[in-house]
Every structure is written in C-alpha cells, then in structure tokens.
Amino acid sequence: MDLSYGEEYEQFRTEVRAFLKDVWPPKGDEAELSKEDGARRFRVRATEKGYLSRGIPRKYGGSEQPSDEIRANIIREEFSRAHAPMDVKGIGTAMLVPTLLEKGEEWQKEKFVEKTVHGELHWCQGYSEPGSGSDLASLKTKGELVGDEWVLNGQKIWTTNAHTADWMFCLCRTEPGASKHAGISYLLVPMDQPGIEVRPLPQMTGGADFNEVFLTDARTPADHIVGKRGEGWQVSRSTLKHERNSIGSAAQSALMFQGLVHLAKTTEYDGRPGIEDPVIRQRLARLEGTLKAHEYSGLRQLTANAKGENPGIIQTMSKLIATNIGSEVAKIALDLIGDDGMMDPLESGGMMARPGSQSSWINQYMFSLGIAVAGGTANIQRNVIAERGLGLPRDIYAERSSGK
Amino acid sequence: MNFDLTEEQQLLQNAIAQLLQNELPVTRLREIFESETGHDEALWKNLVEMGLGGLVIPEEYGGAGMELLDLALASETLSYGGAPGPFFGHSLAALAVSLAGSDAQKQRWLPQLATGDAIGSFAFAEAGSVWQPEDWVMAGGDTLTGTKLNVPYSELADVFVVGVAGGGLVLVEREASGLESHPIDGVDRARRIGALIFEATPCESMPGAAADRVRDAALVLLAADAFGAGTRLADMCVEYAKTREQFGVTIGHFQALKHQLANMAIDIEPSRALYWYAAHAFDHIQGESARSAAIAKAHITDNVMQIARDSVEAHGGIGFTWECDVQLWFKRAMFDRAFFGVPSLHRERQAQLAGW
Ligand SMILES: Cc1cc2nc3c(=O)[nH]c(=O)nc-3n(C[C@H](O)[C@H](O)[C@H](O)COP(=O)(O)OP(=O)(O)OC[C@H]3O[C@@H](n4cnc5c(N)ncnc54)[C@H](O)[C@@H]3O)c2cc1C
C-alpha cells in the first residue's frame, strides 16, 4: 500500500498546478471575457495540454490521452482545488458521447462528438415512459421506417432538460414482432420539429427541470440510428453504466458533507452552534464513517482499474451508497435549520440560491429524493447488488417478462 | 498510488485461512468455545510457528518487523475463521513493549513473545467503563494497588502491560507478588477476559510514552476483527439463502430477503477500505492516525453488530439457537463493539479530534 503518487505523478501534478496558476482565473484581457467565454477559452487550452476530454480522439476535438485513472484523478483534484472548469457536464458528455465512441458510425462521431464536448450541442435522454420506468424494456414508443426517415409516435416522460436540448437520444420499439429486449432501437432525434411537443413537469421542489415529451409523427433520418435495428437495448446499457459511475462519485459526497459541517458550525441550534450539540455530533460522526468508507473504497477501485483488475462487488454499490449519504446529509441539515425548514425553497431562492444557503438545503432535502429515483431506483440498485454482486437468483417476474 | 495489498500480504491472509480451514473445523471451534480456558495450545503453536506471535516485533528481537496493516489483516482472517485465543491481547502487549519498553525490557520480553513461548496481554480497563488512557485512575510507581478489568486471557498470560494514571505503561509479571487474577464470564467465549487484582504488586515502568499509540492500534485491530466477523456472517446468510427452501424455491428468490442481504453488503464491504486506511495511517500518516482509528472502530463495530442481528433473522428459527454458528460470530461482534469503548464514545473522540 502506497498512497503517495510517486515521482512521475507528482511531477505531473506540478505541471497541472503550474498550468492552472498561469491561466485560471483568467488574466489580462481574458479577465474581461464573460464567464462562459472565459470558461470556453480555458477548456480549449486545457484540452491542448491533455487535461480535458482525455478519452476523446483528437479528430473529434478531444486530447486523446492514453487511459490513466491516476492522472485523471490528479487533474480532478487540482482543477477542483483551483475551482477551474472541468469537462462540460451533462447527459450528452456523460452518456451519449461514450456510447457514440463505442458503437457509433464514423459520420455520427464527426457530426456530434466535438460539438457536444464543447458544449455547443445539448442533449436529453428519452428513455422513460409513463408505463415504463424500472421496467424500461417494456417501452412502447413506436418507430417506423417510412422511406428514408424514422417516424416516431409515443410519449416520453421525466425527460430532464428536454426544454433546452437540441437533440434527444431515444429508445423506441422498431421491431414489433421481436421479443421484449430485441425489439428496441437507439435513435438520435432533433428536438426542434413540429412532431415534438415538450411540456414542463413541475417538480415537488417547485422547479421544472424535467418534462413530458410527446412524439406525434416526429421524424429523424433513417441513418440516425446507433447500432443496428433491434440492438438498442445493448447500446443503451453502455450508457447506463456511465451514468452510475458519475452519480456515485465519492468526491461529490465529500463536498456535500463539508458543506454540512460548515452549516453545523455556523447555525445556532438550541442556543449554541449546532456542532456543539451532542446528538448532532454523533450523527455527523456516524455519517462521516459511511462517507470515509465510501471514499477509501473509491481509492481501492481506482487502484484496481489502473491495474486492469476487477474491483469486485464494490462497483455495484456506488450509486446506492451515494444516495444514502445524500439523504442523510439532507436530513441532518434540515434539523439544523429548524423553523426555516418550513420555508418554500423557491421563494427563498430555490435552485438559484447560493450553495450552502439555507434555501439550498431545503431544496436538497427534496432533491436528494430525485437522485434516489433517477437512473435506477434504490430498490433496483439492491436487486443489482443481490443478483450480480451476491449471485442470488434473478427476480422471477423480471425473468418471466423477458420471456426467459 | 496503490491502495491495495502486496502479494506477501495476500499470501499471509491465505496461509492463515488455510491453516484455520485445516485445524479449526467448527466442531473444534465449539469445543474450545465451551472449554474452561478458551485456549487451544496446538492451534496457538501453529499460529506462532507461522510468525503471528511477533508480526510487529522488530526483526532484531526475533519478530517480523511488519506494520499494523499486516497485523490487522491477520486479525481479519483469524476472525473470519472464528479463531479463539490470546492473539489480540498478545499482539498489543508485543506492540506496547516494542514502542515503549527500555532496551532491557525489550531484550527480556520481545524474543519470547515473538516465538509465543511467553504470552502477553494488557490491562487497561477499570470499573465504571473506564478504558481510555486519559481516564486511567490506578496510580503507577514501584508497586500497583487496585483492580483492572476486562483483561484478555488474564488466566493465561505471562506478562501484562498495565495502564496507569497519567497514561503511563508498566510491566507486571504473572509471578509478581500480590497479583491475583479471576476469570470474568464474557459473552464471547472465543476471547476470554478476566480481572487482575493488585495488592502492592511490584511493577516496572516502561520509559516510552506509547499509550495513545497502543490505543489507536487496539481500535484498528478491533475494527479489523469486526470486519472479519461481518463478512463471515454476511457470507453465511448468502449461503443459507441459496440452500434453504420455502414455498418450493430457495429463499434467496424472495426480494425482501435479497434486499436485506444487499443492505448488509453495502454496510460491510466498503468497511474493508476503511480499516485498511486506518491501519496504513497508523504507520504512514501521522496526523490522521488517531482519528482514522476512532472512525474505523466506531463505524465497523457498530455496522457489524447490526449485521449480526440481521443474520439471526435471515436464518429463521435455527438462527436463534446455540447450535447455529451465527451465535459464534454474533458474540465476536458484541466483544469488538464493547471492548475499548462503545461506538458513541469513539464518535465523540472523532468529533473532538476534528476540532468540531
Ligand atoms: C429527477 C429525475 C430525473 C430523471 N431524468 C430522466 C431522464 O432525463 N430521462 C429518462 O428517460 N428518465 C429520467 N428519469 C426517470 C427515472 O429513470 C425513472 O423515474 C426511474 O427509472 C423509475 O421509474 P418509474 O418512475 O416509472 O418508477 P417505477 O418503476 O414505477 O417504480 C415505483 C416504485 O416501485 C419500485 N419497483 C419497481 N420495480 C421494482 C422491482 N423490480 N423490484 C423492486 N422494486 C421495484 C421502485 O423501486 C419504486 O420504489 C428521471 C427521474 C427523476 C426522478
């Protein structure tokens, strides 16, 4: 066991630090740029140095670095220390781009990858339907090839950012005669067209990040399919894998916990700072135990990945553990803020509230539940741990409904 | 960055597991569990022949000169196999003498502790749930008078490291005058405890200030032991779920049970990295050593106790019997949780050490 990074990696860290010191925050003329333009300029530079878009080939605007989990981790650490912009976040970079790189046609990569990683194209994920959530493969939205176009009819729901997206990657049933999983295709659909109607769905928080999407003779060219007809299920599996990794990141949990400790130090509770209350101290300490176990397990997985070894059952657990931590953070925070926990988070700032402000904790109290559901519910995660991790029998109903 | 075990460490764990598989079938474990002494000389001999008597004793005194992580890994595997006996108390006594003893004291004790010819133990706890060095009341000096409780294998050990007021450590030999020992009926019959009563008993001070370090090491070893017990219990439950049938199928088909087992898995598996880290910090990350040890002890022993309770339920009626092996590791979990202070105590220390 050796938790130092070794000379070569420390050298690399020094280089990253020096780079950041030079260019972030923006200096000289660049300091005048808008926040967005400044970030864009920065990303171009960081990509030239090989720090961003590392998994993306150069011809699609990436820096095409050999896969190195440890360098990637050093970059993450140093960039977040400097509050510098990381790779553009979003469902497009997190899920669509890896899928296209793995399964897409050459022209599809050329058309979509670079613009997506540079934040010029925005995507939404059209998977869930009113009747198909956990049992996603039961989806019914129909895709028919008419001439040289797919014609889509049906409804998607809970579609995050459908109202701002340029494109949707979408699962549809294109092979009506085939079995449940073999009848699905993965299509890329432009959002700006008469056949698509987006209706915002107000969330319990009062905000509206997700939507219903109605498809009525919506169209996309015949070649806008990833993988072959009927292969959409397998194609979509690779993206779900990416989603789990990103939601499960222990670093995010650690940041949330730091925020909670800060709240406990600065909030009066029962006539003294919350952090001095014995019950709050116990709850924070207990939660920190779970958090540290999660963080160090991340180091274990990092090491295994770097060596090309299988980290084992732990990799099925990240999402559920991170969800549990997020819920506990939110519950302790709500107890700390006392009467303010009755306030409407939107009225007092909502999603736009300063991070760490009371309204952002009220929002987090509800938002943590959205995270528990999105990308596979906690129960579905437990099924995965029990079946794939512990080798217990597959769910009888799930098996029956897949025709096995 | 390499957060993983070395090949030697894996070999050590495999060798211990193999030995226990051969020498300690559950039938034998039960005999020792129910015996008068809770000790099996043949098993102890096997273990010390593998070098487990002196893993952390410096090489110049006949030990293996290894680190706390190695000792913790051994603890995990011994616990998984249910090994009874004085390993825990002995290891801490050896560590305490290595850290705090004078040259003469090391010369005298470490070689025999390393070979296992002498068995060591430590006497820290006092009446009123007093465990921590800062709370010790019994006065030091040239002689000791008073009582120490919960001393591992007090009936068996040849030498005791005793904690005294102010956080000092002294050595007392079994033959010392004015020393009496009495067994205490502990719940975990695989780790016996007893009381030592001192009446003007001669003792020898150790010059080094090591009580805090020894405490940290004890907490890490208890965490590692609890981890071994927790994985054993969780494995037993999964195994049972794959064999026991009800309603015409193995009970592992039932989702409620699957989810209970999945929850057990997320409560135990990440703890492996937690105790590794704490053990590694003990030797390599000074500033984090005490706090990491407190976190590991509180978190793992607490989680494993709950896993043990759930394991009884997961086995149904048989789980509640003396005959079912769950009780053996259930009691290990009870010992690991209570020994050296309950989780809430170490969570408060964890908070203080963070400056909260
Ligand atoms: C904030 C948020 C954002 C989202 N964004 C998107 C998006 O951008 N694109 C998209 O396609 N979808 C999105 N979703 C949808 C999300 O993927 C689904 O909500 C989720 O998969 C659950 O499906 P469902 O809502 O139909 O619930 P259901 O599947 O009906 O589940 C209801 C309850 O039944 C339980 N349950 C169901 N099946 C089982 C089973 N086999 N075993 C045990 N329990 C079971 C569930 O755990 C849950 O508790 C989003 C959801 C949320 C909350």
Coordinates of N, CA and C in Angstrom, one line a residue, chain A residues 181-344:
Chain A
H181 N -36.7 -7.4 -25.4 CA -35.4 -6.6 -25.5 C -34.9 -6.5 -26.9
A182 N -35.3 -7.4 -27.7 CA -34.7 -7.4 -29.1 C -35.5 -6.5 -30.1
G183 N -36.6 -5.8 -29.6 CA -37.4 -5.0 -30.4 C -37.1 -3.5 -30.4
I184 N -36.0 -3.2 -29.7 CA -35.7 -1.8 -29.4 C -34.6 -1.2 -30.2
S185 N -34.7 0.0 -30.7 CA -33.6 0.6 -31.4 C -33.2 2.0 -30.7
Y186 N -32.0 2.4 -30.9 CA -31.5 3.6 -30.3 C -31.4 4.7 -31.4
L187 N -32.2 5.7 -31.3 CA -32.3 6.7 -32.3 C -31.9 8.1 -31.8
L188 N -31.3 8.9 -32.7 CA -31.0 10.3 -32.4 C -32.0 11.2 -33.1
V189 N -32.7 12.0 -32.3 CA -33.8 12.7 -32.8 C -33.7 14.2 -32.6
P190 N -33.8 15.1 -33.6 CA -33.7 16.5 -33.4 C -35.0 17.0 -32.7
M191 N -34.8 17.9 -31.7 CA -35.9 18.3 -30.9 C -36.8 19.4 -31.5
D192 N -36.1 20.2 -32.4 CA -36.8 21.3 -33.0 C -37.6 20.9 -34.2
Q193 N -38.8 20.4 -34.0 CA -39.6 20.0 -35.2 C -41.0 19.9 -34.7
P194 N -42.0 20.0 -35.7 CA -43.4 20.1 -35.3 C -43.9 18.8 -34.6
G195 N -43.3 17.6 -34.9 CA -43.7 16.4 -34.3 C -43.4 16.2 -32.9
I196 N -42.7 17.2 -32.3 CA -42.3 17.1 -30.9 C -42.9 18.2 -30.1
E197 N -43.6 17.8 -29.0 CA -44.1 18.8 -28.1 C -43.5 18.5 -26.7
V198 N -42.9 19.6 -26.1 CA -42.3 19.4 -24.8 C -43.2 20.2 -23.8
R199 N -43.7 19.5 -22.7 CA -44.4 20.1 -21.7 C -43.7 20.0 -20.4
P200 N -43.3 21.1 -19.8 CA -42.6 21.0 -18.5 C -43.4 20.3 -17.4
L201 N -42.7 19.6 -16.5 CA -43.4 19.0 -15.4 C -42.9 19.6 -14.1
P202 N -43.7 20.3 -13.4 CA -43.2 20.9 -12.2 C -42.8 19.9 -11.2
Q203 N -41.6 20.0 -10.6 CA -41.2 19.0 -9.6 C -41.7 19.4 -8.2
M204 N -41.6 18.5 -7.3 CA -42.0 18.8 -5.9 C -41.2 20.0 -5.3
T205 N -40.0 20.3 -5.8 CA -39.3 21.4 -5.3 C -39.9 22.7 -5.8
G206 N -40.7 22.7 -6.8 CA -41.3 23.9 -7.4 C -40.6 24.2 -8.7
G207 N -39.4 23.7 -8.9 CA -38.7 23.9 -10.2 C -39.2 23.0 -11.3
A208 N -38.7 23.2 -12.5 CA -39.1 22.3 -13.6 C -37.9 22.0 -14.4
D209 N -37.2 21.0 -14.1 CA -36.0 20.6 -14.9 C -36.4 19.4 -15.8
F210 N -37.5 18.7 -15.5 CA -37.8 17.6 -16.4 C -39.2 17.8 -17.0
N211 N -39.5 17.0 -18.0 CA -40.6 17.3 -18.9 C -41.3 16.0 -19.4
E212 N -42.5 16.3 -20.0 CA -43.1 15.2 -20.8 C -42.8 15.6 -22.3
V213 N -42.5 14.5 -23.0 CA -42.2 14.8 -24.5 C -43.2 13.9 -25.3
F214 N -44.0 14.6 -26.1 CA -45.0 13.9 -26.9 C -44.5 13.8 -28.3
L215 N -44.4 12.6 -28.8 CA -43.9 12.4 -30.2 C -45.1 12.1 -31.1
T216 N -45.4 12.9 -32.1 CA -46.6 12.7 -33.0 C -46.0 12.8 -34.4
D217 N -45.8 11.7 -35.0 CA -45.1 11.7 -36.3 C -43.8 12.5 -36.3
A218 N -43.1 12.4 -35.2 CA -41.8 13.1 -35.2 C -40.9 12.3 -36.1
R219 N -39.9 13.0 -36.7 CA -39.1 12.4 -37.7 C -37.6 12.6 -37.5
T220 N -36.8 11.6 -37.9 CA -35.4 11.7 -38.0 C -34.9 10.8 -39.1
P221 N -33.8 11.2 -39.8 CA -33.3 10.5 -40.9 C -33.0 9.0 -40.6
A222 N -33.1 8.1 -41.6 CA -33.0 6.7 -41.4 C -31.6 6.3 -40.8
D223 N -30.6 7.1 -41.1 CA -29.3 6.6 -40.7 C -29.0 7.2 -39.3
H224 N -29.9 7.9 -38.6 CA -29.7 8.4 -37.3 C -30.0 7.3 -36.2
I225 N -29.5 6.1 -36.5 CA -29.6 5.0 -35.5 C -28.3 4.6 -35.1
V226 N -28.1 4.3 -33.8 CA -26.8 3.9 -33.2 C -26.9 2.4 -33.0
G227 N -26.0 1.7 -33.6 CA -26.1 0.2 -33.6 C -27.1 -0.2 -34.7
K228 N -27.4 -1.5 -34.8 CA -28.3 -1.9 -35.8 C -29.7 -1.9 -35.2
R229 N -30.7 -2.1 -36.1 CA -32.1 -2.2 -35.7 C -32.2 -3.4 -34.6
G230 N -32.9 -3.1 -33.6 CA -33.1 -4.2 -32.6 C -31.9 -4.3 -31.6
E231 N -30.9 -3.5 -31.8 CA -29.8 -3.6 -30.8 C -29.8 -2.5 -29.8
G232 N -30.8 -1.7 -29.8 CA -30.9 -0.5 -28.9 C -30.7 -0.8 -27.4
W233 N -31.2 -2.0 -27.0 CA -31.1 -2.3 -25.6 C -29.6 -2.4 -25.2
Q234 N -28.9 -3.2 -25.9 CA -27.4 -3.3 -25.6 C -26.7 -2.0 -25.7
V235 N -27.0 -1.2 -26.8 CA -26.4 0.1 -26.9 C -26.6 0.9 -25.7
S236 N -27.9 0.9 -25.2 CA -28.2 1.8 -24.1 C -27.6 1.3 -22.8
R237 N -27.2 0.0 -22.7 CA -26.6 -0.5 -21.4 C -25.3 0.2 -21.2
S238 N -24.5 0.4 -22.2 CA -23.2 1.0 -22.0 C -23.4 2.4 -21.4
T239 N -24.4 3.1 -21.8 CA -24.6 4.5 -21.3 C -25.0 4.5 -19.9
L240 N -25.9 3.5 -19.5 CA -26.4 3.5 -18.1 C -25.2 3.2 -17.2
K241 N -24.3 2.4 -17.6 CA -23.1 2.2 -16.8 C -22.4 3.5 -16.5
H242 N -22.2 4.3 -17.6 CA -21.6 5.6 -17.3 C -22.3 6.5 -16.4
E243 N -23.7 6.4 -16.5 CA -24.5 7.3 -15.6 C -24.2 6.8 -14.1
R244 N -24.2 5.6 -13.8 CA -24.0 5.1 -12.4 C -22.7 5.6 -11.9
N245 N -21.6 5.5 -12.7 CA -20.3 6.0 -12.3 C -20.3 7.4 -11.9
S246 N -21.0 8.3 -12.7 CA -20.9 9.7 -12.4 C -21.8 10.1 -11.2
I247 N -22.9 9.4 -11.0 CA -23.7 9.8 -9.9 C -23.0 9.3 -8.6
G248 N -22.3 8.2 -8.7 CA -21.7 7.6 -7.5 C -20.5 8.3 -7.0
S249 N -20.0 9.3 -7.6 CA -18.7 9.8 -7.2 C -18.6 10.2 -5.8
A250 N -17.6 9.6 -5.1 CA -17.5 9.9 -3.7 C -17.0 11.4 -3.4
A251 N -16.4 11.9 -4.4 CA -15.9 13.3 -4.2 C -17.1 14.3 -4.0
Q252 N -18.2 14.0 -4.7 CA -19.3 14.9 -4.6 C -19.9 14.7 -3.2
S253 N -20.0 13.5 -2.7 CA -20.5 13.2 -1.4 C -19.6 14.0 -0.3
A254 N -18.3 13.9 -0.5 CA -17.4 14.6 0.4 C -17.7 16.1 0.5
L255 N -17.9 16.7 -0.7 CA -18.1 18.1 -0.8 C -19.4 18.5 0.0
M256 N -20.4 17.7 -0.2 CA -21.7 17.9 0.5 C -21.5 17.8 2.0
F257 N -20.7 16.8 2.4 CA -20.5 16.7 3.9 C -19.8 17.9 4.4
Q258 N -18.7 18.3 3.7 CA -18.0 19.5 4.2 C -19.0 20.7 4.3
G259 N -19.9 20.8 3.4 CA -20.9 21.9 3.5 C -21.8 21.7 4.7
L260 N -22.1 20.5 5.0 CA -23.0 20.2 6.2 C -22.2 20.6 7.5
V261 N -20.9 20.2 7.6 CA -20.2 20.6 8.8 C -20.1 22.1 8.9
H262 N -19.9 22.8 7.8 CA -19.9 24.2 7.8 C -21.2 24.8 8.4
L263 N -22.3 24.2 7.9 CA -23.6 24.6 8.3 C -23.8 24.4 9.8
A264 N -23.3 23.2 10.3 CA -23.4 22.9 11.7 C -22.6 23.9 12.6
K265 N -21.5 24.4 12.0 CA -20.7 25.3 12.8 C -21.3 26.7 12.9
T266 N -22.0 27.0 11.8 CA -22.5 28.4 11.7 C -23.9 28.6 12.0
T267 N -24.6 27.5 12.3 CA -26.1 27.6 12.6 C -26.3 27.4 14.1
E268 N -27.1 28.3 14.7 CA -27.4 28.2 16.1 C -28.5 27.1 16.3
Y269 N -28.3 26.3 17.2 CA -29.2 25.1 17.5 C -29.3 25.0 19.0
D270 N -30.5 25.2 19.5 CA -30.7 25.0 20.9 C -29.8 25.9 21.7
G271 N -29.6 27.2 21.2 CA -28.9 28.2 22.0 C -27.3 28.1 21.9
R272 N -26.8 27.3 21.0 CA -25.4 27.2 20.7 C -25.1 26.7 19.3
P273 N -23.9 26.8 18.8 CA -23.7 26.3 17.5 C -24.0 24.8 17.4
G274 N -24.7 24.5 16.3 CA -25.2 23.1 16.1 C -24.1 22.1 16.4
I275 N -22.9 22.4 16.0 CA -21.8 21.4 16.1 C -21.5 21.1 17.5
E276 N -21.9 21.9 18.5 CA -21.7 21.6 19.9 C -22.7 20.7 20.5
D277 N -23.8 20.4 19.8 CA -24.9 19.6 20.3 C -24.5 18.1 20.2
P278 N -24.6 17.4 21.3 CA -24.1 16.0 21.3 C -24.8 15.1 20.3
V279 N -26.1 15.3 20.1 CA -26.8 14.4 19.1 C -26.3 14.7 17.7
I280 N -26.2 16.0 17.4 CA -25.7 16.4 16.1 C -24.3 15.9 15.9
R281 N -23.4 16.0 16.9 CA -22.1 15.4 16.7 C -22.1 14.0 16.4
Q282 N -22.9 13.2 17.1 CA -23.0 11.8 16.9 C -23.4 11.5 15.5
R283 N -24.4 12.2 15.0 CA -25.0 12.0 13.7 C -23.9 12.3 12.6
L284 N -23.2 13.4 12.8 CA -22.2 13.8 11.8 C -21.1 12.8 11.8
A285 N -20.7 12.3 13.0 CA -19.6 11.4 13.1 C -20.0 10.0 12.4
R286 N -21.2 9.6 12.7 CA -21.7 8.3 12.1 C -21.7 8.5 10.6
L287 N -22.2 9.6 10.1 CA -22.3 9.8 8.6 C -20.9 9.8 8.0
E288 N -20.0 10.5 8.8 CA -18.6 10.6 8.2 C -18.0 9.2 8.1
G289 N -18.3 8.3 9.0 CA -17.8 6.9 8.9 C -18.2 6.3 7.6
T290 N -19.5 6.4 7.2 CA -20.0 5.9 6.0 C -19.3 6.6 4.8
L291 N -19.2 7.9 4.9 CA -18.5 8.6 3.8 C -17.1 8.2 3.6
K292 N -16.3 8.1 4.7 CA -14.9 7.7 4.6 C -14.8 6.3 4.0
A293 N -15.6 5.4 4.4 CA -15.6 4.0 3.8 C -15.8 4.1 2.3
H294 N -16.7 5.0 1.9 CA -17.1 5.2 0.5 C -15.9 5.8 -0.2
E295 N -15.3 6.8 0.4 CA -14.1 7.4 -0.3 C -13.0 6.5 -0.5
Y296 N -12.6 5.8 0.6 CA -11.4 4.9 0.5 C -11.7 3.7 -0.4
S297 N -13.0 3.3 -0.5 CA -13.4 2.2 -1.4 C -13.2 2.8 -2.9
G298 N -13.3 4.1 -3.0 CA -13.1 4.7 -4.3 C -11.6 4.6 -4.7
L299 N -10.7 4.7 -3.7 CA -9.3 4.6 -3.9 C -9.0 3.1 -4.3
R300 N -9.6 2.2 -3.6 CA -9.5 0.8 -4.0 C -9.9 0.5 -5.4
Q301 N -11.0 1.1 -5.8 CA -11.5 0.9 -7.2 C -10.5 1.5 -8.2
L302 N -10.1 2.7 -7.8 CA -9.1 3.4 -8.7 C -7.9 2.5 -8.9
T303 N -7.4 2.0 -7.9 CA -6.2 1.1 -8.0 C -6.5 -0.1 -8.9
A304 N -7.6 -0.7 -8.6 CA -8.0 -1.9 -9.4 C -8.1 -1.6 -10.9
N305 N -8.8 -0.5 -11.2 CA -9.0 -0.1 -12.6 C -7.6 0.2 -13.2
A306 N -6.8 0.9 -12.5 CA -5.5 1.3 -13.0 C -4.6 0.0 -13.4
K307 N -4.9 -1.0 -12.6 CA -4.1 -2.3 -12.8 C -4.8 -3.2 -13.8
G308 N -6.0 -2.8 -14.3 CA -6.8 -3.6 -15.1 C -7.4 -4.8 -14.4
E309 N -7.6 -4.7 -13.1 CA -8.2 -5.8 -12.4 C -9.7 -5.4 -12.1
N310 N -10.4 -6.5 -11.7 CA -11.9 -6.3 -11.4 C -12.0 -5.9 -9.9
P311 N -12.6 -4.7 -9.6 CA -12.7 -4.4 -8.2 C -13.7 -5.2 -7.4
G312 N -14.5 -6.0 -8.1 CA -15.5 -6.9 -7.4 C -16.8 -6.2 -7.1
I313 N -17.5 -6.7 -6.1 CA -18.9 -6.3 -5.8 C -19.0 -4.8 -5.5
I314 N -17.9 -4.2 -5.0 CA -18.0 -2.8 -4.6 C -18.5 -1.9 -5.7
Q315 N -18.2 -2.3 -6.9 CA -18.6 -1.4 -8.0 C -20.1 -1.4 -8.3
T316 N -20.8 -2.4 -7.8 CA -22.3 -2.3 -7.9 C -22.9 -1.4 -6.9
M317 N -22.1 -0.9 -5.9 CA -22.7 -0.3 -4.7 C -22.7 1.3 -4.8
S318 N -21.9 1.8 -5.6 CA -21.6 3.3 -5.6 C -22.9 4.1 -5.5
K319 N -23.8 3.8 -6.4 CA -25.0 4.7 -6.5 C -25.8 4.6 -5.2
L320 N -26.1 3.4 -4.7 CA -26.9 3.3 -3.5 C -26.2 4.0 -2.3
I321 N -24.9 3.8 -2.2 CA -24.2 4.4 -1.1 C -24.3 5.9 -1.2
A322 N -24.0 6.4 -2.3 CA -24.0 7.9 -2.5 C -25.4 8.4 -2.3
T323 N -26.4 7.7 -2.7 CA -27.8 8.1 -2.4 C -28.1 8.2 -0.9
N324 N -27.7 7.1 -0.2 CA -27.9 7.1 1.2 C -27.2 8.3 1.9
I325 N -26.0 8.5 1.5 CA -25.2 9.6 2.1 C -26.0 11.0 1.8
G326 N -26.4 11.1 0.6 CA -27.1 12.4 0.2 C -28.3 12.6 1.0
S327 N -29.1 11.5 1.3 CA -30.3 11.6 2.1 C -30.0 12.0 3.5
E328 N -29.0 11.4 4.1 CA -28.6 11.6 5.5 C -28.1 13.1 5.7
V329 N -27.3 13.5 4.7 CA -26.8 14.9 4.8 C -28.0 15.9 4.8
A330 N -29.0 15.6 3.9 CA -30.2 16.5 3.8 C -31.0 16.5 5.1
K331 N -31.1 15.3 5.7 CA -31.9 15.2 6.9 C -31.3 15.9 8.1
I332 N -30.0 15.8 8.2 CA -29.3 16.5 9.3 C -29.4 18.0 9.1
A333 N -29.2 18.4 7.8 CA -29.2 19.8 7.5 C -30.6 20.4 7.9
L334 N -31.7 19.7 7.6 CA -33.0 20.2 7.9 C -33.2 20.3 9.4
D335 N -32.7 19.4 10.1 CA -32.8 19.5 11.6 C -32.0 20.8 12.1
L336 N -30.9 21.0 11.5 CA -30.1 22.1 11.9 C -30.8 23.5 11.7
I337 N -31.5 23.6 10.5 CA -32.0 24.9 10.2 C -33.4 25.1 10.9
G338 N -33.9 24.1 11.6 CA -35.1 24.3 12.4 C -36.3 24.9 11.7
D339 N -36.8 26.0 12.2 CA -38.1 26.5 11.7 C -37.9 26.9 10.2
D340 N -36.8 27.3 9.8 CA -36.6 27.6 8.4 C -36.9 26.4 7.5
G341 N -36.9 25.3 8.1 CA -37.2 24.1 7.3 C -38.7 24.0 6.8
M342 N -39.5 25.0 7.2 CA -40.9 25.1 6.7 C -40.9 26.0 5.5
M343 N -39.8 26.7 5.2 CA -39.9 27.7 4.1 C -39.9 27.1 2.8
D344 N -40.5 27.9 1.8 CA -40.5 27.4 0.4 C -39.2 27.7 -0.2

